Structures are given as C-alpha cells and as structure tokens.
Coordinates of C-alpha atoms in Angstrom, one line a residue:
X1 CA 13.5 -26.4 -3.5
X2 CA 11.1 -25.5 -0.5
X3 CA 10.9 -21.3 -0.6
X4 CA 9.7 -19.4 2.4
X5 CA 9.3 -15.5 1.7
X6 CA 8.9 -12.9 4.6
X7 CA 7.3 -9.7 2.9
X8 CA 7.8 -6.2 4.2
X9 CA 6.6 -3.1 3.7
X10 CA 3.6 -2.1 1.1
X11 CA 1.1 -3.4 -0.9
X12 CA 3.5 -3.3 -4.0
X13 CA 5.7 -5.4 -2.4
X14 CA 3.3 -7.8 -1.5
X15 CA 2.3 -8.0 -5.5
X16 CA 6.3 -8.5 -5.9
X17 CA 6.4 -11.5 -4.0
X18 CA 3.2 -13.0 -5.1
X19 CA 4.8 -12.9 -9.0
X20 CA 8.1 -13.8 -7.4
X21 CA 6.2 -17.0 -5.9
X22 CA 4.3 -17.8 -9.5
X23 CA 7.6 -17.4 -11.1
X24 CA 9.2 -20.1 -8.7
X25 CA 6.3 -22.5 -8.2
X26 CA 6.6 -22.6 -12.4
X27 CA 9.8 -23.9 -11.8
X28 CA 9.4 -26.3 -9.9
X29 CA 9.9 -24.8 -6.6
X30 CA 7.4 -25.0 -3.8
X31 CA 6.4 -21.9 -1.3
X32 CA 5.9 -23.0 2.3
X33 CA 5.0 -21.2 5.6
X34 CA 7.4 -22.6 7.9
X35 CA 11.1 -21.0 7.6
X36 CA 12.2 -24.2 9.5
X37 CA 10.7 -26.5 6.5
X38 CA 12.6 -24.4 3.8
X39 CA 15.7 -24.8 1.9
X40 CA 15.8 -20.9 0.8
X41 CA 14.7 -18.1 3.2
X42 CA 13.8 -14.6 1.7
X43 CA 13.1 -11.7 3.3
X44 CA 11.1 -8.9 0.5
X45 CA 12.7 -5.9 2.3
X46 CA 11.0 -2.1 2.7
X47 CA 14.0 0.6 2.2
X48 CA 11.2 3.8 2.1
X49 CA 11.7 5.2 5.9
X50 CA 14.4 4.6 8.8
X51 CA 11.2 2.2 10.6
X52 CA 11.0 0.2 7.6
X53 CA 14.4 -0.2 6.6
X54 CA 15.1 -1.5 10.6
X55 CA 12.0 -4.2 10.0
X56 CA 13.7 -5.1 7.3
X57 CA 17.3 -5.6 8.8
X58 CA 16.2 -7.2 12.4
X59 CA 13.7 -9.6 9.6
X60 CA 17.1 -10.6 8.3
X61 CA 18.8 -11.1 11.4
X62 CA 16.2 -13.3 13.0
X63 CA 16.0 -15.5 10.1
X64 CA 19.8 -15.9 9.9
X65 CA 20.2 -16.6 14.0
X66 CA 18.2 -20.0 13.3
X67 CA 19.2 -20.5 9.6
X68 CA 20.6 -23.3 9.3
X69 CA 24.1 -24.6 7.5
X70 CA 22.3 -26.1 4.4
X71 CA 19.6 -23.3 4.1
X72 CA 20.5 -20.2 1.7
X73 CA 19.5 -16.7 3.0
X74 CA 18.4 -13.7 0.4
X75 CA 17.3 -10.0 0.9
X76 CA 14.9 -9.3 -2.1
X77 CA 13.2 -5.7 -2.5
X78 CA 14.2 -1.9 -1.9
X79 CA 16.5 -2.0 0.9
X80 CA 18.2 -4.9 -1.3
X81 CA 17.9 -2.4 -4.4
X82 CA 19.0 0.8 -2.5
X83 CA 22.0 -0.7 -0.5
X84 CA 23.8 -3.0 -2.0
X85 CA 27.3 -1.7 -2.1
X86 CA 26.5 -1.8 1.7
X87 CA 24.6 -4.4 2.3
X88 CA 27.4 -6.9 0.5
X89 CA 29.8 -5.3 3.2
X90 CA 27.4 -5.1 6.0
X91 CA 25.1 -8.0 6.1
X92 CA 27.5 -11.2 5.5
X93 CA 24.4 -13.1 7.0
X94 CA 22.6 -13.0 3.1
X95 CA 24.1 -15.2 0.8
X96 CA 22.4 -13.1 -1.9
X97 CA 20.4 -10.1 -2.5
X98 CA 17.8 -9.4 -5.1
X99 CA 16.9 -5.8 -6.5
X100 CA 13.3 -5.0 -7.3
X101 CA 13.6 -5.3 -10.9
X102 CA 15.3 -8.3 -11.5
X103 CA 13.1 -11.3 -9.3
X104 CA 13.2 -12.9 -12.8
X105 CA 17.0 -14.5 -12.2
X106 CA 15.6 -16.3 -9.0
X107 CA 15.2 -19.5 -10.8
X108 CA 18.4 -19.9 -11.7
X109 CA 20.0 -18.6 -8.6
X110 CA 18.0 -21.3 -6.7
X111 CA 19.1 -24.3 -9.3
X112 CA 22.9 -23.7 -9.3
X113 CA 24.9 -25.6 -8.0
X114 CA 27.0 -23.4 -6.0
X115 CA 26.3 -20.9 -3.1
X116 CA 27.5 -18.1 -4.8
X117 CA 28.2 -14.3 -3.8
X118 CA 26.2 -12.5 -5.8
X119 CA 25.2 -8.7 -5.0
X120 CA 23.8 -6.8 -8.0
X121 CA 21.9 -3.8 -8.3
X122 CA 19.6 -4.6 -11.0
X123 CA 19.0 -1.8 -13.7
X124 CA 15.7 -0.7 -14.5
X125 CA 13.8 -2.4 -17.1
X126 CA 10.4 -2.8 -18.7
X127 CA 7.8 -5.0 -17.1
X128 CA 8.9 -9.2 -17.8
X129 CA 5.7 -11.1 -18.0
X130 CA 6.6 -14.7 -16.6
X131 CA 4.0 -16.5 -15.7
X132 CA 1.0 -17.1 -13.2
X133 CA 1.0 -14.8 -9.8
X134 CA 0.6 -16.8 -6.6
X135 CA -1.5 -15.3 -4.1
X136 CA 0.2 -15.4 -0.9
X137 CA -1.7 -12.9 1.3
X138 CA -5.7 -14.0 2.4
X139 CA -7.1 -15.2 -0.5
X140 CA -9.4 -13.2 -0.8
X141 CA -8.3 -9.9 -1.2
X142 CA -5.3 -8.9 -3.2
X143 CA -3.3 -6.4 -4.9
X144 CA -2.9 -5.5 -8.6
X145 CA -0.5 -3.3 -9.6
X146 CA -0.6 -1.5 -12.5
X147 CA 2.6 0.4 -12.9
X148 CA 6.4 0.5 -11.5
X149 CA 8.4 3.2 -10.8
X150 CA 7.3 7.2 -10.1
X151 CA 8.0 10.2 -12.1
X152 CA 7.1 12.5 -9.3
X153 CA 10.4 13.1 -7.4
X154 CA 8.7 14.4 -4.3
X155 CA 11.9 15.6 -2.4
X156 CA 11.4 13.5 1.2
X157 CA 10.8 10.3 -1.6
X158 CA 13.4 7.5 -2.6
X159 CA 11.9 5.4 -4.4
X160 CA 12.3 7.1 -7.9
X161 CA 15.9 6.3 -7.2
X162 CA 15.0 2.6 -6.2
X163 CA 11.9 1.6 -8.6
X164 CA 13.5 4.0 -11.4
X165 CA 10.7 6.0 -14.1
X166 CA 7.1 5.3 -14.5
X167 CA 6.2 2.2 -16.2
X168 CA 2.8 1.1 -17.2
X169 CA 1.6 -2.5 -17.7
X170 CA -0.3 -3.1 -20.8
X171 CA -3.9 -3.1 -19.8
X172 CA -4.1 -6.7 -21.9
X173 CA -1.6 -8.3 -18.8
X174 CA -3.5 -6.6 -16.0
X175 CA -6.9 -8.1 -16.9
X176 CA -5.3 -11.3 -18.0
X177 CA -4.0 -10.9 -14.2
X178 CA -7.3 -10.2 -12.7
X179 CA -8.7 -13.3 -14.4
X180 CA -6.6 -15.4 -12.6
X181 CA -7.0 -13.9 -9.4
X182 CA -10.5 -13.8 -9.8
X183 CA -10.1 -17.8 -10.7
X184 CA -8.1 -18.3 -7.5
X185 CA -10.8 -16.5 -5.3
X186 CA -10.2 -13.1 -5.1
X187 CA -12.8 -11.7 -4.6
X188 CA -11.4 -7.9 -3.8
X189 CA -9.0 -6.0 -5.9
X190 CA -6.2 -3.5 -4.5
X191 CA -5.2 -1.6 -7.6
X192 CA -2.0 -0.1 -6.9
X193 CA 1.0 1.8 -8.0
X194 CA 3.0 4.4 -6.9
X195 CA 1.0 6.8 -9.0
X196 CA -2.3 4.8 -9.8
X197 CA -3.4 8.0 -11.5
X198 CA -0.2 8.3 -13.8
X199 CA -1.5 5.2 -15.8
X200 CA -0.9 5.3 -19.2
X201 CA 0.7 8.9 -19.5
X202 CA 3.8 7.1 -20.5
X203 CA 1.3 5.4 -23.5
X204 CA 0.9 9.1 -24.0
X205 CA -2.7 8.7 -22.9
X206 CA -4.8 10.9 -20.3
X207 CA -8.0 8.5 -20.2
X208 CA -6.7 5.0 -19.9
X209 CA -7.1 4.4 -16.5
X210 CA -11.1 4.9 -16.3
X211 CA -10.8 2.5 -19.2
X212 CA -8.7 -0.3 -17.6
X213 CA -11.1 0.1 -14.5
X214 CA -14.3 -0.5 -16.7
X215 CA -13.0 -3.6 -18.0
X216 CA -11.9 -5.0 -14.2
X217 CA -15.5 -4.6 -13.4
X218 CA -16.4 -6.9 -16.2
X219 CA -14.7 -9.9 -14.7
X220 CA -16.8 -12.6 -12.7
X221 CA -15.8 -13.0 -9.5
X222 CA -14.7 -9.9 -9.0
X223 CA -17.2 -7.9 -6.3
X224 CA -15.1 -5.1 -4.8
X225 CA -12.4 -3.2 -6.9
X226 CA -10.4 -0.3 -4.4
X227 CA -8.2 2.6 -5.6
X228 CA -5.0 3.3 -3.7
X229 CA -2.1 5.8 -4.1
X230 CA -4.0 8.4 -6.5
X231 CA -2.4 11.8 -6.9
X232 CA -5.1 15.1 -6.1
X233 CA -3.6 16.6 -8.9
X234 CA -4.4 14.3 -11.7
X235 CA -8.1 12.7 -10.3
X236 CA -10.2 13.7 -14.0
X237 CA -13.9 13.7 -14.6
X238 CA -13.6 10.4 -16.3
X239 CA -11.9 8.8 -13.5
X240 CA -14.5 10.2 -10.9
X241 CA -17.3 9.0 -13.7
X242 CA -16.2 5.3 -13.1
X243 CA -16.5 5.8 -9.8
X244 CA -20.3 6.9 -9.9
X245 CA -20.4 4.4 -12.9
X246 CA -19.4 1.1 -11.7
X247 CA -20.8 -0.5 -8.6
X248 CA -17.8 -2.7 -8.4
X249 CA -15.7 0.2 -7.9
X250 CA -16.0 0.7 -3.8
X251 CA -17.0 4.5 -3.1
X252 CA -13.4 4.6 -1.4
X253 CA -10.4 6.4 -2.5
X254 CA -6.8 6.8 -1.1
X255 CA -5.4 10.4 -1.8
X256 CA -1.9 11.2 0.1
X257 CA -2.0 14.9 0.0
X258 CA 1.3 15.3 2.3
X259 CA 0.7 19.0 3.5
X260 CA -1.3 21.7 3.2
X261 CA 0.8 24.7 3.1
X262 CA 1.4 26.0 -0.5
X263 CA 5.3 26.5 0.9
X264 CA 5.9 22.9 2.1
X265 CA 3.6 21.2 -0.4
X266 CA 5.9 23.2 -3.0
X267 CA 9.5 22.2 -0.8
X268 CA 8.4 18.6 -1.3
X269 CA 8.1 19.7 -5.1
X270 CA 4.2 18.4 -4.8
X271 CA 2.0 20.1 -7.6
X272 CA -1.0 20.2 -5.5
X273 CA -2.1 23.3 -3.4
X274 CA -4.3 23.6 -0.6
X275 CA -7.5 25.0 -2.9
X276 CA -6.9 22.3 -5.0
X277 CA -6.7 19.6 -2.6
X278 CA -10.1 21.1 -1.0
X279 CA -11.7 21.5 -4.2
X280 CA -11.0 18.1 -5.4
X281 CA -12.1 16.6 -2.1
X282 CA -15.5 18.9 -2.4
X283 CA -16.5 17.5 -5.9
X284 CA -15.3 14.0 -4.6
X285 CA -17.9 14.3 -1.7
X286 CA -20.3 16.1 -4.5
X287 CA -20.1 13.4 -7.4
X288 CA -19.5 10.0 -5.4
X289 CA -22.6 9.4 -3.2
X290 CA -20.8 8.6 0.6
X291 CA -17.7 8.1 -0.2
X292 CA -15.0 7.9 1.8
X293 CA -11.7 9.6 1.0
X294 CA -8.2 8.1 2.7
X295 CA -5.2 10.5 3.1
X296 CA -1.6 10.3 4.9
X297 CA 0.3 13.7 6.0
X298 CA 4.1 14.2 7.1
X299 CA 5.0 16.7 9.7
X300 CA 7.8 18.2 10.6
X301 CA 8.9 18.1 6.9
X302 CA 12.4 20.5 6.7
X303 CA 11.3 24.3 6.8
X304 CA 7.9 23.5 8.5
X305 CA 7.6 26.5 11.3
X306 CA 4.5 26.1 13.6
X307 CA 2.4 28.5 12.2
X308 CA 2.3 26.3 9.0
X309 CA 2.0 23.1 11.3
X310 CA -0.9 24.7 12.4
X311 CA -2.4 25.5 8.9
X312 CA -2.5 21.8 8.8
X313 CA -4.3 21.3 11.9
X314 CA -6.7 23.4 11.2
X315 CA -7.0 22.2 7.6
X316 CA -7.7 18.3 9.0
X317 CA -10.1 19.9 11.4
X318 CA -12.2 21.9 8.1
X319 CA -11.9 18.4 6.0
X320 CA -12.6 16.2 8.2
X321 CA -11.0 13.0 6.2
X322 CA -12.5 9.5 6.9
X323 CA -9.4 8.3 7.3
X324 CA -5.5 9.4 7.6
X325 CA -2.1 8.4 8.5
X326 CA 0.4 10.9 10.1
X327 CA 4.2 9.8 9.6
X328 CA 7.1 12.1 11.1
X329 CA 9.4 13.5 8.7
X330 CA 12.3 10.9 7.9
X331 CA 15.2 12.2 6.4
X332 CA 16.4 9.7 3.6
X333 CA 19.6 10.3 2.0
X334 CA 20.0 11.1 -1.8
X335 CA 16.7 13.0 -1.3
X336 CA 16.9 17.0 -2.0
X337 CA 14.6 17.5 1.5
X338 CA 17.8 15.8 3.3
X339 CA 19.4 18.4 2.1
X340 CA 17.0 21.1 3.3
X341 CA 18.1 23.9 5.6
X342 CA 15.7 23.9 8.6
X343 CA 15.5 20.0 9.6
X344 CA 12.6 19.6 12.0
X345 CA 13.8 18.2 15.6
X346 CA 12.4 14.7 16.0
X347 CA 10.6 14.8 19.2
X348 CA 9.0 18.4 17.4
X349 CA 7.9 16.1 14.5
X350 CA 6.9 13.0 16.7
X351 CA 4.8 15.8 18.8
X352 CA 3.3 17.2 15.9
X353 CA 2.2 13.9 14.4
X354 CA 0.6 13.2 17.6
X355 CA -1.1 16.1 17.9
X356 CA -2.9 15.5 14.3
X357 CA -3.4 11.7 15.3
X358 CA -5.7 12.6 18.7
X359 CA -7.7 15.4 16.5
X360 CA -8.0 12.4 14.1
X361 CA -9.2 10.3 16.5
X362 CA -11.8 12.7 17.8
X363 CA -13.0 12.9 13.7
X364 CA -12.8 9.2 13.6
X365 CA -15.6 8.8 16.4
X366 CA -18.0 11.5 15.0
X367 CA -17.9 10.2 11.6
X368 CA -18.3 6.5 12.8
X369 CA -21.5 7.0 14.6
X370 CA -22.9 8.0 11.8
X371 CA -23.2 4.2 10.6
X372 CA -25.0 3.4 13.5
X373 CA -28.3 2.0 12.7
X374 CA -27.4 1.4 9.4
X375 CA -26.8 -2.0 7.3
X376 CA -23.0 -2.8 6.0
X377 CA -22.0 -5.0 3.6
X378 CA -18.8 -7.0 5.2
X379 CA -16.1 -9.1 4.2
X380 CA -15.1 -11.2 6.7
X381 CA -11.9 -11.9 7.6
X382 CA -11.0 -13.2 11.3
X383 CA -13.5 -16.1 13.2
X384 CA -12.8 -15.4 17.0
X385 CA -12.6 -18.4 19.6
X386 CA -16.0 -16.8 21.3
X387 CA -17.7 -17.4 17.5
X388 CA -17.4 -13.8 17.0
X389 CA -15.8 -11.7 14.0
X390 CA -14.3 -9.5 12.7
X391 CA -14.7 -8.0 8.7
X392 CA -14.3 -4.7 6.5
X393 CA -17.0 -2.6 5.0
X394 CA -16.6 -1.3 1.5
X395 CA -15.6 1.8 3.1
X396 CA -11.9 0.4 4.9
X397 CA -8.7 -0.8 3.0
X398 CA -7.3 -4.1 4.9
X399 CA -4.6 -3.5 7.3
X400 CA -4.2 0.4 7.6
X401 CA -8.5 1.1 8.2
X402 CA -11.0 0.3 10.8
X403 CA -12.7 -2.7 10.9
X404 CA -16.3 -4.3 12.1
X405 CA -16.8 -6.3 14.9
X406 CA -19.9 -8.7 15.0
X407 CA -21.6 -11.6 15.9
X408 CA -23.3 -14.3 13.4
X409 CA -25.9 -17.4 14.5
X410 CA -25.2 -18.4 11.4
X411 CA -21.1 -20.4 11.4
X412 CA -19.3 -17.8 8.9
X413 CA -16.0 -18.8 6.6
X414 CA -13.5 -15.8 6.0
X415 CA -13.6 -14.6 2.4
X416 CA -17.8 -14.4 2.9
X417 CA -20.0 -11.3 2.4
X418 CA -22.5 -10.6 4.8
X419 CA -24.8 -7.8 5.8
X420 CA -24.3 -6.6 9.4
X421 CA -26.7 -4.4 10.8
X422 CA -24.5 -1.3 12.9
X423 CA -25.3 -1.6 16.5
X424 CA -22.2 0.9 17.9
X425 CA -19.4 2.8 16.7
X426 CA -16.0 3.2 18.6
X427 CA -12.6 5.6 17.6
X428 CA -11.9 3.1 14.9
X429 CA -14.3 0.2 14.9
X430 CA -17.7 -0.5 14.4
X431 CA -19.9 -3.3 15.7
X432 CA -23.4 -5.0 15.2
X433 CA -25.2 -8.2 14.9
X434 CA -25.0 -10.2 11.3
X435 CA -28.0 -10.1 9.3
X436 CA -29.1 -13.5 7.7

C-alpha cells in the first residue's frame, strides 16, 4: 500500500515516523508525498501544549475533508496516545489510531482485510528494534534519538504520562543507526531525547553518554553531531570534555532551563536553581571555546507574581543566551501545575512572553554582529529563484535558529558545506558572499 505520513510536533516525532516508514517500506509498503496518491493517510500527532494538540486535530480534519472512500485515515503519536477514550468518540473521521509505543502493529493493520475499529492505548514497553529507519525529513540532517520516555515529572509536563519512564537504547542500536544514516547521506546528527543527559542512568551508569558521543564521531560521513534537550542539572565534566574533545561535536548546546526563580523553578519540581543554571552556563562559556548555548522559558507558570517575572527579565538580560524560545504557560490536564492555585491570566502570560521575546531580539542583534567579518562554515539548505541561499552555521539547530543568507558564483546543491565570509548581521540572520 502507498503510505503518506504528516508529522507534527518535535524532533522525536520526526525520528518516530522515520522508523515507522523503515518498518513499512520492509513490508512492502511504499511512502509517498502526495496524500492524493495514497491508499493510507497518517497524521504523527503532537498532544504536548493546547497549539499543538489544535495542529494536530485541524491536520486530521483537512486530510479527512478530501479523503477519499477507499483511503484509510489514522492518528499516530501523543495526542493519539493521550486521548484515545476521546478521540474514538470524538474524531469518527480516523479509522484508527496509533499510540507512541506500539508503531510496530502498523503492518498488519495495513494488510488486513477489513477496515476495522481499532482504538488502543498502547502500554509502555522497551525499545523494538525492527528494521532500517527511513529518512523522511532533508536528507541531510536528521535526528537520533537515544532514549524514550522522561523520569523528570516537571509539573506543567505530560509527556511522562504519554511516553511513560525513561528508556535507554543500547548504545550498539544507536550507532548501528548512525551507520545507516550516515550511508543514506546524513551528514548532521540531532541527538535527542527528552532527557539527552539521562542516558544510561537506567543502565545504572553516570558516564555513558560522553561514551556513546565518542563513538558517533568515529563514523564516516558523519561531520556535524548536535545536542538537544540536555538538563542543567546533570551536564558532567565528561560530557563538557567531549565537547572540547571532539570536533564533530558542534560547540552548540540546547539547555531548557524553564525559569529562574528558585520558587517557580521548584513549583515546576525542576532541580535546577538559578546559581546553578548561571554557574553551569559560566563553565559552558569557560570550557567550550564560542559556544553557543540554546534555552526555552515559560511565563506565566501558576504562582508566577511580577516581581519573579521580572527576576527573569533581568536574568535573560545578565545571560545573554544565543538563543531562546519563550512559550506561555499552557495548562495541561493530569499535570499537578493544572492544579496550581494562582493560574496566570493568559493575556498576562502572552504579555510576559512578549516582553522577554523583544529583549531577546535586542540580544539576538548584538550577539550577531559579532560574526561580522568572520568566515562560517554552512550547510546549505534552500537555492532561491534569484541563485541565492540560504544555510546554517554550526552554531543554529534547523527549524527553531537563525539562519545565513548568501550568494555563491559557484551553482550550490543543498546538503553542501561551504565557507561564507559574514558580510552583515540582522535580528536573526546573518548574510555574506560564499567563499570558493
């Protein structure tokens, strides 16, 4: 059968649907782009926040207004894995839907004969090794996740509840992974969890991780390796050692910190601390020669007054971050912060997120110019119709960082490395001239 997937949501889920698309292709199956050329339509669904969770139902929706009669409709992922009771009474439009731990049974839904009801929530088990991953995002770049589930239990987070307890892959899978990615052109790897710096505690280990990213680093092919989703808390000397260690290892790292009050970051049962989170960012800067350090917040988070909004003002304005997301408090049910006496109004959270956003932006500009004159090592990834382009440095994640704009004399294929001397530098861009 001709499979057509619509992915939502994260980087893990993107990893979900790549294996989901290995697992089918091994089958028999074949993944197209087209919805219209498909026999089965599924939509990999984002239940973490209200935004995501209405992507992932209007997604559905606009699939099933042109589905037609012979075509079979399934929601896969978290909102599939967090609302199926509902969903089954809700959302007649899907003829299935898929939790995030059991892709595995797609096969043989797709080969029976009938079109079944089927709406199970699928328990949490270890990791099932089936098979080659399909890359269906650039190419080029793609993520490897290293571990399922989250021991954490912020309070404002679901996804314990959806992805159950932290799992980690054997380290012998992963770099059989990254082989085969490499093999299939990747060229940059996106190692992800939802605790990349958790890896291995469930082995009963403390030092696995710096050991699984040493042996990435050996594999051919592989030229940029990125860390995402790492925990202030539990960022060791041997995991900054890699860092300083391994030139494949991008002096980049993504560190969501949340707050910086010691009273909200203890509400949302966080075991950071401001002087932590400063210190750890000082002997980032200190150990890893200009590296850039990635961090999202959450205002408006229940009990947040203003004089504690403002202690994280202030705190962005000391840190100056390279880069940082701002999302409002969402209040997700079956969380202890929905709970929470003292909910936020939205349009005070909304406000408050904006305010940090603008003193962002301001950041953004200074630290940006300070690239100018200097040469960049790119990955391109768009060719424009005027024969410009547009790439990444080492120092930006795809999708949520800035980007350089920049001409080329020389014709340039996306998935290429190229030098590109820095020319100007804008809020969230940079742009020069290729150097050839």
């Amino acid at each position: 059968m001709k499979v057509y997937f619509k992915t939502l949501g994260c980087d893990k889920n993107t990893w979900d649907t790549d294996r989901a698309c290995g697992l089918l292709k091994n089958e028999g199956h074949v993944i197209v782009d087209d919805p219209t050329q498909a026999d089965v339509l599924i939509v990999n669904s984002c239940g973490f926040i209200n935004d995501a969770k209405e992507q992932s139902i209007e997604a559905t929706f606009d699939l099933a207004a042109d589905k037609r009669d012979d075509q079979i409709l399934i929601m896969s992922g978290c909102l599939a894995q967090r609302y199926a009771k509902d969903l089954e009474k809700s959302m007649p439009e899907a003829d299935h839907l898929i939790g995030v731990n059991n892709y595995e049974t797609l096969p043989a839904l797709l080969n029976a004969e009938e079109k079944g009801r089927d709406f199970t929530k699928a328990a949490e088990k270890e990791f099932t090794e089936y098979g080659s991953r399909a890359v269906t995002s650039t190419g080029w770049t793609a993520p490897i996740k290293i571990a399922e589930g989250c021991n954490n239990v912020c309070t404002y987070c679901i996804i314990p509840f959806i992805r159950g307890k932290y799992r980690s892959r054997k380290p012998e899978e992963i770099i059989a992974e990254a082989k085969d990615m490499a093999a299939a052109g990747v060229k940059e790897l996106l190692v992800i969890a939802q605790d990349v710096t958790g890896y291995g505690k469930d082995f009963g280990r403390t030092d696995m991780l710096p050991e699984l990213l040493h042996e990435l680093c050996q594999i051919d092919g592989i030229h940029w390796i990125r860390l995402m989703y790492c925990y202030e808390d539990e960022i060791t000397p041997g995991l900054i050692k890699a860092m300083v260690d391994e030139p494949k290892i991008v002096p980049y790292i993504d560190v969501p910190i949340q707050h910086a009050s010691d009273k909200i970051l203890k509400a949302m049962n966080r075991k950071s601390t401001k002087a932590s989170i400063k210190a750890t960012v000082e002997e980032l800067r200190k150990q890893v020669p200009g590296i850039v350090i990635r961090t999202t917040l959450i205002t408006g988070f229940p009990g947040e007054t203003k004089e504690e909004f403002q202690e994280l003002y202030d705190f962005v304005q000391e840190m100056k971050f390279d880069r940082l997301g701002v999302f409002a408090y969402s209040k997700e049910e079956g969380t202890a912060a929905a709970r929470m006496k003292g909910q936020v109004r939205q349009d005070a959270k909304e406000r408050r997120r904006d305010k940090i956003m603008a003193l962002q932006q301001g950041i953004s500009l200074e630290l940006n110019q300070k690239y100018i004159g200097r040469t960049l090592e790119v990955l391109v990834e768009e060719v424009y119709e005027d024969g410009s382009y547009s790439g990444r440095s080492r120092y930006d994640a795809p999708d949520i960082d800035n980007g350089v704009l920049f001409t080329s004399i020389k014709k340039l294929q996306p998935g290429e490395f190229v030098h590109v001397y820095i020319k100007d530098a804008f809020d969230y861009d940079l742009s020069g001239d290729a150097l050839l």
